[in-house]
Amino acid sequence: MKVLIVDDSSDKIRKILNVLIDSGLDEDRDIDVAYCARDAALLLESNDYGLMIIDLYLPIRLSEQPKMDGGAFLLKEIERRESLHRPEHILGLTAHDDAKKEAEPEFNKGLWTIAKISSSSNEWKEVIVEKVRYLIARNASQSQDAAPACDVLFVCALRNPELTQLKLALSSEWEEIALPNDATVYFRSVIEKANGDKFSVIACSSPSMGMTASATLATKASLKFRPKVLAMTGMCAGREKEIELGECLVASKTWDYGSGKFFGQAGNGNARFLASPYQLAVDPVVQTATELVMADRKLLDEIHDRFVGNSPDRRLALKFAPMASGAAVQADSQFFKSIVEHQDRKVVGIDMEAFGICWAARETFEPRPIFLVCKGVSDFANEEKADSIQEYCSFTSACIALEIIKRLPLS
């Protein structure tokens, strides 16, 4: 899918690019930029774009000053000239109310969207993310016949150490899968249970950390491979005194801890954040399977002993508890206190992706996959990071997730 940005502000273009890249697009392959209406028209003559993001206050030519109706002028040109390929979706961005009012008739005619851009609101970013996610998912759905179905889909936030250790933990035989028009590299293997039953696994990693990237990949891959289980393994931060470094946590429920609303004025220090999270609970069959693995002391010891590398001195343990997700890495010793006091007193872990994975599973087509998030605690969300056990956490969380999945009804 290709996106065209039409804007004469380099600063705004950078902000839009960051949102698109975080949504899973490649800057060099998927995104073109035009600084005026004339340059945009030239690109539209030779390219098909799934999305065009256009500044409404735009110069017609580079040598001219921006005009209030510059964006509307380009839309009229697209309608008038048969040589221009009309983008499938068009999103107008503006900080000017007069430009918005001027362009609304053209946008309403095409059933397109105008979003107000400002430093105090991220609504325009959310509109872009939703449009990109829809287009990626739709394209994936159209090409899903080219992808083999699987029983379990693993999505990791990082290629290394998370995906690397997952592959080591699950199987010694992986087949690399490359699909047409898809930049993601997938790996496929077949796992055999003790009773001889087999199930297929697809594993992949997102291009960057965060809920947006992981949710986009999970949505795209779920539509391609139609898994019965959607799982994520890797690393998370743990709540000190509630869980130890190196222990694994299976999320009993997840939510976005940044979901809510600010009240008051930020400039005078009176701004107050009121959290309003939507929590997603796991399927009861995941809880039952997790509790069976938690009670198997011999199995946990075997997983601990299988890892080759730096590992904690303590025995491997597993907890089933709430995990919150947010948009940034946390290194604040008071952060968990805030989550406990204002959102969920039983929270044990935080990461940057879990809620996005679970939401993707919830929102995909029927039959929806069971979702599972299992992560090893590599730090306490403070200034002291335990980077030395990241590989251990990635390996053991993958092993535990596999054992849980073996106990799920996949037929």
Coordinates of C-alpha atoms in Angstrom, one line a residue:
M1 CA 0.0 0.0 0.0
K2 CA 1.3 3.4 -1.0
V3 CA 0.7 6.7 0.8
L4 CA 1.1 10.2 -0.6
I5 CA 1.8 13.1 1.8
V6 CA 1.1 16.6 0.3
D7 CA 2.4 19.3 2.6
D8 CA 4.7 22.3 2.4
S9 CA 5.8 22.1 6.1
S10 CA 8.9 19.9 6.7
D11 CA 8.1 19.7 10.4
K12 CA 4.6 18.4 9.9
I13 CA 5.8 16.0 7.2
R14 CA 8.2 14.5 9.8
K15 CA 5.4 14.1 12.3
I16 CA 3.2 12.4 9.7
L17 CA 6.0 10.1 8.6
N18 CA 6.6 9.0 12.2
V19 CA 3.0 8.0 12.6
L20 CA 3.0 6.1 9.3
I21 CA 6.3 4.3 10.1
D22 CA 5.0 3.3 13.5
S23 CA 1.9 1.9 11.7
G24 CA 4.1 -0.5 9.8
L25 CA 4.8 1.3 6.6
D26 CA 8.3 1.6 5.0
E27 CA 9.4 5.2 4.4
D28 CA 11.4 4.4 1.2
R29 CA 9.0 1.8 -0.4
D30 CA 5.5 2.9 0.7
I31 CA 5.6 6.7 1.1
D32 CA 5.9 9.6 -1.3
V33 CA 6.0 13.3 -0.5
A34 CA 4.9 16.4 -2.5
Y35 CA 5.4 19.9 -1.3
C36 CA 2.7 21.6 -3.6
A37 CA -0.4 20.7 -5.5
R38 CA 1.4 20.6 -8.8
D39 CA 4.0 18.1 -7.7
A40 CA 1.2 16.0 -6.1
A41 CA -0.6 15.9 -9.5
L42 CA 2.6 14.7 -11.2
L43 CA 2.9 11.8 -8.7
L44 CA -0.8 11.0 -9.1
E45 CA -0.3 10.6 -12.9
S46 CA 2.0 7.6 -12.4
N47 CA 1.1 6.1 -9.0
D48 CA -1.9 4.4 -7.3
Y49 CA -2.2 5.5 -3.7
G50 CA -4.3 3.8 -1.0
L51 CA -4.2 7.0 1.1
M52 CA -3.4 10.7 0.4
I53 CA -2.8 12.9 3.4
I54 CA -3.1 16.5 2.3
D55 CA -2.6 19.9 4.0
L56 CA -5.5 22.1 3.1
Y57 CA -3.5 25.3 3.4
L58 CA -1.2 24.5 0.4
P59 CA 0.7 26.3 -2.4
I60 CA -0.3 25.4 -5.9
R61 CA 3.3 25.7 -7.0
L62 CA 6.5 25.7 -5.0
S63 CA 7.2 29.3 -6.1
E64 CA 3.9 30.5 -4.6
Q65 CA 2.7 31.2 -1.1
P66 CA 0.2 28.7 0.5
K67 CA -3.4 29.3 -0.3
M68 CA -6.4 28.6 1.9
D69 CA -8.0 26.7 -1.0
G70 CA -4.8 24.9 -2.1
G71 CA -6.0 21.5 -0.9
A72 CA -9.4 22.0 -2.4
F73 CA -7.8 23.0 -5.7
L74 CA -5.9 19.6 -5.9
L75 CA -9.1 17.7 -5.2
K76 CA -10.9 19.5 -8.0
E77 CA -8.0 18.6 -10.3
I78 CA -8.3 14.9 -9.4
E79 CA -12.0 15.0 -10.3
R80 CA -11.4 17.0 -13.5
R81 CA -8.4 15.3 -15.0
E82 CA -8.8 11.6 -16.1
S83 CA -5.0 11.3 -16.2
L84 CA -4.8 11.5 -12.4
H85 CA -5.3 8.3 -10.4
R86 CA -7.8 9.1 -7.6
P87 CA -6.5 7.8 -4.2
E88 CA -8.8 5.3 -2.5
H89 CA -8.9 7.4 0.7
I90 CA -8.1 11.1 1.2
L91 CA -7.4 12.7 4.6
G92 CA -7.2 16.5 5.0
L93 CA -5.2 18.0 7.8
T94 CA -5.3 21.6 8.8
A95 CA -4.7 23.9 11.8
H96 CA -6.9 26.6 10.2
D97 CA -10.7 26.7 10.7
D98 CA -11.1 28.9 7.6
A99 CA -9.3 26.3 5.4
K100 CA -11.4 23.5 6.9
K101 CA -14.6 25.4 6.1
E102 CA -13.4 26.1 2.5
A103 CA -12.5 22.5 1.8
E104 CA -15.5 20.8 3.5
P105 CA -17.7 20.8 0.4
E106 CA -15.1 18.9 -1.7
F107 CA -14.4 16.5 1.1
N108 CA -18.0 15.8 1.8
K109 CA -18.6 15.2 -1.9
G110 CA -16.0 12.4 -1.9
L111 CA -17.0 11.1 1.6
W112 CA -13.4 11.9 2.7
T113 CA -12.2 13.1 6.1
I114 CA -10.8 16.3 7.5
A115 CA -8.9 16.3 10.8
K116 CA -7.9 19.3 12.9
I117 CA -4.2 19.2 13.7
S118 CA -2.9 20.8 16.9
S119 CA -0.2 20.3 19.5
S120 CA -2.7 19.7 22.2
S121 CA -4.5 16.8 20.6
N122 CA -3.4 13.5 19.1
E123 CA -6.8 12.9 17.4
W124 CA -5.3 13.5 13.9
K125 CA -2.7 10.8 14.6
E126 CA -5.3 8.3 15.6
V127 CA -7.3 9.0 12.4
I128 CA -4.1 8.2 10.3
V129 CA -3.4 5.1 12.2
E130 CA -7.0 3.8 11.8
K131 CA -7.0 4.5 8.1
V132 CA -3.6 2.7 7.6
R133 CA -4.6 -0.3 9.7
Y134 CA -7.8 -0.7 7.7
L135 CA -6.0 -0.5 4.4
I136 CA -3.3 -3.0 5.5
A137 CA -5.9 -5.4 6.9
R138 CA -8.1 -5.1 3.8
N139 CA -5.1 -5.8 1.5
A140 CA -4.0 -8.7 3.6
S141 CA -7.5 -10.1 3.5
Q142 CA -7.6 -9.9 -0.3
S143 CA -4.3 -11.8 -0.6
Q144 CA -4.9 -14.3 2.2
D145 CA -5.3 -17.2 -0.3
A146 CA -1.6 -17.0 -0.9
A147 CA -0.8 -17.7 2.8
P148 CA -1.0 -21.1 4.4
A149 CA -3.4 -21.4 7.4
C150 CA -1.9 -22.1 10.8
D151 CA -3.1 -23.2 14.2
V152 CA -1.0 -20.7 16.3
L153 CA 0.4 -17.3 15.3
F154 CA 3.2 -15.8 17.4
V155 CA 3.8 -12.1 17.1
C156 CA 7.0 -10.7 18.8
A157 CA 7.8 -7.1 19.4
L158 CA 11.5 -7.5 18.5
R159 CA 13.4 -9.7 16.2
N160 CA 16.2 -10.0 18.7
P161 CA 16.1 -11.4 21.3
E162 CA 12.4 -12.2 21.4
L163 CA 11.7 -13.8 18.0
T164 CA 15.2 -15.4 17.9
Q165 CA 14.7 -17.0 21.3
L166 CA 11.2 -18.1 20.5
K167 CA 12.5 -20.0 17.5
L168 CA 15.1 -21.7 19.6
A169 CA 12.5 -22.6 22.2
L170 CA 9.8 -24.0 20.0
S171 CA 11.5 -26.0 17.2
S172 CA 14.8 -26.7 15.4
E173 CA 13.1 -26.7 12.0
W174 CA 11.7 -23.5 10.6
E175 CA 10.6 -22.7 7.1
E176 CA 10.9 -19.1 6.0
I177 CA 7.8 -17.7 4.2
A178 CA 7.8 -14.6 2.0
L179 CA 4.4 -13.5 0.7
P180 CA 3.8 -11.2 -2.3
N181 CA 3.6 -7.5 -1.6
D182 CA 4.4 -8.1 2.1
A183 CA 7.6 -6.8 3.7
T184 CA 7.2 -9.0 6.8
V185 CA 9.2 -12.3 7.0
Y186 CA 7.3 -15.2 8.5
F187 CA 8.6 -18.5 9.9
R188 CA 6.6 -21.7 9.9
S189 CA 7.1 -24.9 11.9
V190 CA 5.1 -27.9 13.0
I191 CA 5.0 -28.8 16.7
E192 CA 4.2 -32.4 17.9
K193 CA 2.5 -33.0 21.2
A194 CA 3.3 -36.0 23.5
N195 CA 0.3 -37.9 22.2
G196 CA 1.4 -37.5 18.6
D197 CA -1.0 -34.8 17.6
K198 CA 0.5 -32.0 15.5
F199 CA -0.2 -28.3 15.0
S200 CA 1.3 -25.6 12.8
V201 CA 2.9 -22.4 14.0
I202 CA 3.7 -19.1 12.3
A203 CA 6.1 -16.7 14.0
C204 CA 7.0 -13.1 13.1
S205 CA 8.2 -9.8 14.6
S206 CA 7.0 -6.3 14.1
P207 CA 9.2 -3.6 12.6
S208 CA 9.2 -1.5 15.8
M209 CA 8.1 -1.7 19.5
G210 CA 4.7 -0.4 20.6
M211 CA 1.0 -1.2 20.4
T212 CA 0.4 0.3 17.0
A213 CA 3.1 -1.7 15.2
S214 CA 2.2 -4.9 17.0
A215 CA -1.5 -4.5 16.6
T216 CA -1.1 -3.8 12.9
L217 CA 1.1 -6.8 12.3
A218 CA -1.2 -9.0 14.4
T219 CA -4.3 -7.9 12.4
K220 CA -2.5 -8.3 9.0
A221 CA -1.1 -11.7 9.9
S222 CA -4.4 -13.0 11.5
L223 CA -6.3 -12.2 8.3
K224 CA -3.6 -14.0 6.2
F225 CA -3.1 -17.1 8.3
R226 CA -6.5 -17.4 10.2
P227 CA -4.9 -18.8 13.5
K228 CA -6.9 -20.5 16.2
V229 CA -4.5 -18.9 18.8
L230 CA -2.8 -15.5 18.7
A231 CA 0.1 -15.3 21.1
M232 CA 2.8 -12.9 22.1
T233 CA 6.0 -13.7 24.1
G234 CA 9.0 -11.8 25.1
M235 CA 9.8 -9.3 27.9
C236 CA 7.9 -7.0 30.2
A237 CA 8.5 -4.9 33.3
G238 CA 7.3 -6.3 36.6
R239 CA 5.9 -4.7 39.8
E240 CA 8.6 -5.0 42.4
K241 CA 7.7 -7.2 45.5
E242 CA 4.8 -8.8 43.5
I243 CA 7.0 -10.7 41.0
E244 CA 10.7 -11.5 40.7
L245 CA 13.2 -10.8 37.8
G246 CA 13.2 -13.7 35.5
E247 CA 9.7 -14.9 36.4
C248 CA 7.1 -15.2 33.7
L249 CA 3.7 -13.5 33.7
V250 CA 0.6 -14.6 31.7
A251 CA -1.8 -11.7 31.3
S252 CA -5.2 -12.4 32.9
K253 CA -6.4 -9.1 31.4
T254 CA -4.9 -6.2 29.5
W255 CA -5.7 -2.6 28.9
D256 CA -4.1 0.7 27.7
Y257 CA -3.0 2.6 30.7
G258 CA -2.8 5.8 28.6
S259 CA -6.4 5.7 27.7
G260 CA -8.3 8.6 29.3
K261 CA -8.7 12.4 29.3
F262 CA -6.7 15.4 30.5
F263 CA -8.6 18.0 32.4
G264 CA -7.4 21.6 33.2
Q265 CA -4.6 23.6 31.5
A266 CA -1.2 22.0 31.1
G267 CA 0.6 25.4 30.9
N268 CA -0.2 26.4 34.5
G269 CA 0.5 22.9 36.0
N270 CA -3.1 22.2 36.8
A271 CA -3.7 19.5 34.2
R272 CA -5.1 16.3 35.6
F273 CA -5.3 12.9 33.9
L274 CA -8.4 10.8 34.4
A275 CA -7.8 7.2 33.3
S276 CA -10.6 5.4 31.5
P277 CA -9.2 2.0 30.5
Y278 CA -11.1 -0.7 28.7
Q279 CA -9.9 -4.0 30.0
L280 CA -9.8 -7.2 27.9
A281 CA -9.9 -10.5 29.9
V282 CA -8.5 -13.7 28.5
D283 CA -10.6 -16.7 27.6
P284 CA -11.3 -19.0 30.6
V285 CA -9.6 -21.9 28.7
V286 CA -6.3 -19.9 28.8
Q287 CA -6.6 -19.5 32.6
T288 CA -7.2 -23.2 33.1
A289 CA -4.3 -24.2 30.9
T290 CA -2.0 -21.6 32.6
E291 CA -2.9 -22.9 36.1
L292 CA -2.0 -26.5 34.9
V293 CA 1.5 -25.3 33.8
M294 CA 1.9 -23.2 37.0
A295 CA 1.4 -26.3 39.1
D296 CA 3.9 -28.4 37.2
R297 CA 7.1 -27.7 39.1
K298 CA 9.1 -30.4 37.2
L299 CA 8.1 -28.8 33.9
L300 CA 9.2 -25.3 35.0
D301 CA 12.5 -26.6 36.2
E302 CA 13.1 -28.4 32.9
I303 CA 12.4 -25.1 31.0
H304 CA 14.8 -23.2 33.2
D305 CA 17.5 -25.9 32.7
R306 CA 17.0 -25.9 28.9
F307 CA 18.2 -22.3 28.5
V308 CA 21.8 -21.9 27.5
G309 CA 23.2 -18.5 28.7
N310 CA 22.9 -16.1 31.6
S311 CA 19.9 -17.0 33.9
P312 CA 18.7 -16.1 37.4
D313 CA 19.8 -18.2 40.3
R314 CA 16.2 -18.7 41.5
R315 CA 13.8 -21.3 40.1
L316 CA 11.5 -20.4 37.2
A317 CA 8.0 -19.4 38.4
L318 CA 4.8 -18.4 36.6
K319 CA 2.1 -15.9 37.6
F320 CA -1.3 -15.3 36.1
A321 CA -2.2 -11.6 36.7
P322 CA -3.2 -8.3 35.0
M323 CA -0.8 -6.6 32.6
A324 CA -1.2 -3.0 31.4
S325 CA 0.2 -1.6 28.1
G326 CA 1.4 1.8 27.1
A327 CA 3.1 3.8 24.4
A328 CA 6.5 4.4 26.1
V329 CA 9.2 2.5 27.9
Q330 CA 8.8 3.3 31.7
A331 CA 11.8 4.0 33.9
D332 CA 10.0 5.6 36.9
S333 CA 9.9 3.8 40.2
Q334 CA 6.6 5.5 41.1
F335 CA 4.9 4.4 37.9
F336 CA 3.3 1.2 39.2
K337 CA 2.0 3.1 42.3
S338 CA 0.0 5.3 40.0
I339 CA -1.4 2.4 38.0
V340 CA -2.3 0.6 41.3
E341 CA -4.0 3.6 42.8
H342 CA -6.0 4.8 39.8
Q343 CA -6.5 1.8 37.5
D344 CA -6.1 -1.8 38.9
R345 CA -4.7 -2.7 42.3
K346 CA -3.7 -6.2 41.1
V347 CA -1.5 -5.2 38.2
V348 CA 1.7 -7.1 38.1
G349 CA 3.3 -6.2 34.8
I350 CA 3.5 -3.5 32.1
D351 CA 4.7 -3.6 28.5
M352 CA 4.2 -1.7 25.2
E353 CA 2.3 -4.3 23.1
A354 CA 0.0 -6.7 25.0
F355 CA -3.3 -4.8 24.7
G356 CA -2.7 -4.2 21.0
I357 CA -2.3 -7.9 20.4
C358 CA -5.4 -8.8 22.4
W359 CA -7.4 -6.1 20.8
A360 CA -6.4 -7.3 17.3
A361 CA -7.6 -10.8 18.2
R362 CA -10.9 -9.4 19.5
E363 CA -11.5 -7.3 16.4
T364 CA -10.6 -9.7 13.6
F365 CA -13.1 -11.8 11.6
E366 CA -15.0 -14.8 13.0
P367 CA -13.9 -17.3 14.2
R368 CA -11.7 -15.1 16.4
P369 CA -8.5 -16.5 17.7
I370 CA -7.9 -17.1 21.4
F371 CA -5.3 -14.6 22.6
L372 CA -2.5 -15.2 25.0
V373 CA 0.3 -13.0 26.2
C374 CA 3.2 -14.5 28.2
K375 CA 6.3 -12.4 29.0
G376 CA 9.3 -12.7 31.3
V377 CA 10.1 -9.9 33.7
S378 CA 13.4 -8.3 32.7
D379 CA 13.1 -5.1 34.8
F380 CA 11.0 -3.3 37.4
A381 CA 10.2 -0.2 35.3
N382 CA 12.8 1.8 37.0
E383 CA 16.3 3.1 36.3
E384 CA 17.9 -0.3 37.0
K385 CA 17.5 -2.5 33.9
A386 CA 18.3 -6.2 33.9
D387 CA 19.4 -6.4 30.3
S388 CA 21.5 -9.5 31.1
I389 CA 18.4 -11.7 31.4
Q390 CA 16.5 -10.5 28.3
E391 CA 17.3 -13.7 26.3
Y392 CA 16.3 -15.8 29.3
C393 CA 13.0 -14.0 29.6
S394 CA 12.3 -14.4 25.9
F395 CA 13.2 -18.1 25.8
T396 CA 11.3 -19.1 28.9
S397 CA 8.2 -17.1 28.1
A398 CA 8.1 -18.8 24.7
C399 CA 8.5 -22.3 26.3
I400 CA 5.7 -21.6 28.8
A401 CA 3.4 -20.2 26.1
L402 CA 3.9 -23.3 24.0
E403 CA 3.0 -25.5 27.0
I404 CA -0.1 -23.5 27.6
I405 CA -1.1 -23.8 24.0
K406 CA -0.6 -27.6 24.1
R407 CA -3.3 -27.7 26.7
L408 CA -5.8 -25.6 24.7
P409 CA -8.6 -27.1 22.6
L410 CA -7.3 -26.4 19.1
S411 CA -9.6 -28.7 17.2

